[in-house]
Amino acid sequence: EWTMESFIDKEIARIRKIVGPTGRVVGAVSGGVDSTVAAKLMHEAIGDRFHAILVDNGVMRLNECQLVKKMLGDHMGINIKVSDAADLFLGKLKGVTDPETKRKIIGNTFIEVFEAEAALIDKEAGGEIEFLLQGTLYPDVIESISFKGPSATIKTHHNVGGLLEDMKLKLIEPLRELFKDEVRALGKLLGLDDELVWRHPFPGPGIAIRILGEVTKDQVAIARHADHIYIEEIKSNGYYRQISQAYAALLPVKAVGVMGDKRTYEQVIALRAVETKDFMTADIFASAEWFMCLKRISSRIINEVKGVNRVVYDISSKPPATIEWE
Ligand code: XMP
């Protein structure tokens, strides 16, 4: 009989057998459910012989890297290294406005940074890194064959093909037969915090595809701050679990406003919140109480985030709109 408990035991035994008594494993973590559950499982199986790498690409959410390091490193005891590559990523993104170009740059730079870190760890460990952990889910396995939408691009982010060839790493994918809800259940069983288990998905290219137009340090600061307030309010008002995904996007237009007796001319934040089962179609999150809450969030953002004087709510369904703006 298949149960989640028996899955854990079997998978840990399988990993131990593959990796052996001295082998080591590297894997990228992001703080998302999939990579965290995969990392936890690997840590249960081989302890410190698993090396997690968190690449700070400069377009994660506010304080996200420190938070993930604390959660995985301090709380879960996972061997984790943060690679601060924010300036490298932002340098390469300079002047770039096309969404797909942003994705390509971030994906390629991610692979470059991850490979360099993995090689360093391998050197320190005396060449014992033999395996690469990936939190691939069953739908990812299917999609890579049949679906050529934006998610096809997702593949390029996680496709660390060069590493597999150059370092001759073998792939371990403990979640490749599971669906998202099963991964959440697994995470719960493994003792992960609810906060972690129920996290909204966050795209690999991060807030770079939520800043329309050029991604600069200043734009990142504005988008991060607005998003932070938005998510904080969603959580404190009890909406987080009802919403499948929510974020603030920064629009590349200026609008007129009034502050005291002065005219302002500043940027616009678009708030998005959707309900969906599979992220292929999505409805906007809407109710009378939610709109009252949005009103409060809007004034908080305008009052607290410098450079923003207007907030709009995105009421488009997917399709024809996508969940992300880029
Ligand atoms: P869209 O915008 O296509 O998004 O409706 C569907 C889901 O996929 C996420 N998404 C991405 N995730 N890299 C990722 O890792 C990407 O380039 C990317 N683009 C979209 C999006 O956040 C949503 O959950």
Short mmCIF file of N, CA, C and O and ligand atoms in Angstrom, two decimals, residues 103 150 154 157 201 203-205 209-210 245 279 318 322-324, ligand 1:
data_model
loop_
_atom_site.label_atom_id
_atom_site.label_comp_id
_atom_site.label_asym_id
_atom_site.label_seq_id
_atom_site.Cartn_x
_atom_site.Cartn_y
_atom_site.Cartn_z
N ARG A 103 14.47 36.74 -18.93
CA ARG A 103 14.46 35.33 -18.51
C ARG A 103 15.75 34.62 -18.91
O ARG A 103 16.33 33.89 -18.12
N PRO A 150 5.11 29.53 -21.40
CA PRO A 150 6.16 30.19 -20.60
C PRO A 150 6.94 29.17 -19.76
O PRO A 150 8.10 29.36 -19.47
N ILE A 154 10.83 27.91 -18.17
CA ILE A 154 11.19 27.53 -16.81
C ILE A 154 12.26 26.46 -16.87
O ILE A 154 13.20 26.46 -16.09
N HIS A 157 15.75 27.45 -16.72
CA HIS A 157 16.26 27.88 -15.42
C HIS A 157 16.82 26.73 -14.61
O HIS A 157 17.75 26.87 -13.86
N PRO A 201 3.84 30.11 -5.19
CA PRO A 201 4.97 29.93 -6.10
C PRO A 201 5.59 31.29 -6.44
O PRO A 201 4.91 32.32 -6.41
N PRO A 203 8.37 32.97 -9.33
CA PRO A 203 9.08 32.61 -10.57
C PRO A 203 10.60 32.71 -10.44
O PRO A 203 11.10 33.56 -9.70
N GLY A 204 11.29 31.87 -11.15
CA GLY A 204 12.76 31.89 -11.17
C GLY A 204 13.34 33.27 -11.47
O GLY A 204 14.26 33.71 -10.79
N PRO A 205 12.80 33.97 -12.48
CA PRO A 205 13.34 35.31 -12.79
C PRO A 205 12.91 36.37 -11.78
O PRO A 205 13.22 37.55 -11.94
N ILE A 209 10.66 40.08 -13.67
CA ILE A 209 9.54 40.05 -14.62
C ILE A 209 8.29 40.70 -14.01
O ILE A 209 7.20 40.63 -14.57
N ARG A 210 8.46 41.34 -12.84
CA ARG A 210 7.36 42.09 -12.23
C ARG A 210 7.71 43.57 -12.19
O ARG A 210 6.95 44.38 -11.65
N GLN A 245 -1.74 32.84 -5.68
CA GLN A 245 -0.52 33.60 -5.93
C GLN A 245 -0.84 35.09 -5.93
O GLN A 245 -1.86 35.50 -6.50
N PHE A 279 -2.58 26.64 -12.33
CA PHE A 279 -1.83 27.78 -12.87
C PHE A 279 -1.90 27.88 -14.40
O PHE A 279 -1.26 28.74 -14.99
N LYS A 318 -6.91 34.57 -16.44
CA LYS A 318 -6.03 33.83 -17.33
C LYS A 318 -6.79 32.62 -17.87
O LYS A 318 -7.29 31.83 -17.05
N THR A 322 -1.94 36.47 -18.61
CA THR A 322 -1.18 35.47 -17.85
C THR A 322 -1.15 35.93 -16.39
O THR A 322 -1.58 37.03 -16.07
N ILE A 323 -0.64 35.08 -15.52
CA ILE A 323 -0.56 35.46 -14.11
C ILE A 323 0.50 36.54 -13.94
O ILE A 323 0.27 37.56 -13.30
N GLU A 324 1.65 36.34 -14.52
CA GLU A 324 2.70 37.38 -14.50
C GLU A 324 2.40 38.42 -15.57
O GLU A 324 1.73 38.14 -16.56
P1 XMP B 1 1.95 32.73 -16.26
O1 XMP B 1 2.46 34.13 -16.12
O2 XMP B 1 2.46 32.05 -17.49
O3 XMP B 1 2.54 31.92 -15.03
O4 XMP B 1 0.45 32.64 -16.16
C1 XMP B 1 2.13 30.63 -14.61
C2 XMP B 1 2.95 30.27 -13.38
O5 XMP B 1 4.32 30.12 -13.76
C3 XMP B 1 5.12 31.06 -13.07
N1 XMP B 1 6.13 31.56 -14.01
C4 XMP B 1 7.43 31.24 -13.98
N2 XMP B 1 8.13 30.45 -13.13
N3 XMP B 1 10.09 30.91 -14.34
C5 XMP B 1 9.46 30.30 -13.32
O6 XMP B 1 10.13 29.60 -12.55
C6 XMP B 1 9.46 31.70 -15.25
O7 XMP B 1 10.07 32.23 -16.17
C7 XMP B 1 8.05 31.87 -15.04
N4 XMP B 1 7.10 32.57 -15.73
C8 XMP B 1 5.94 32.37 -15.06
C9 XMP B 1 4.18 32.14 -12.58
O8 XMP B 1 4.70 32.80 -11.43
C10 XMP B 1 2.94 31.33 -12.30
O9 XMP B 1 3.01 30.68 -11.06
#
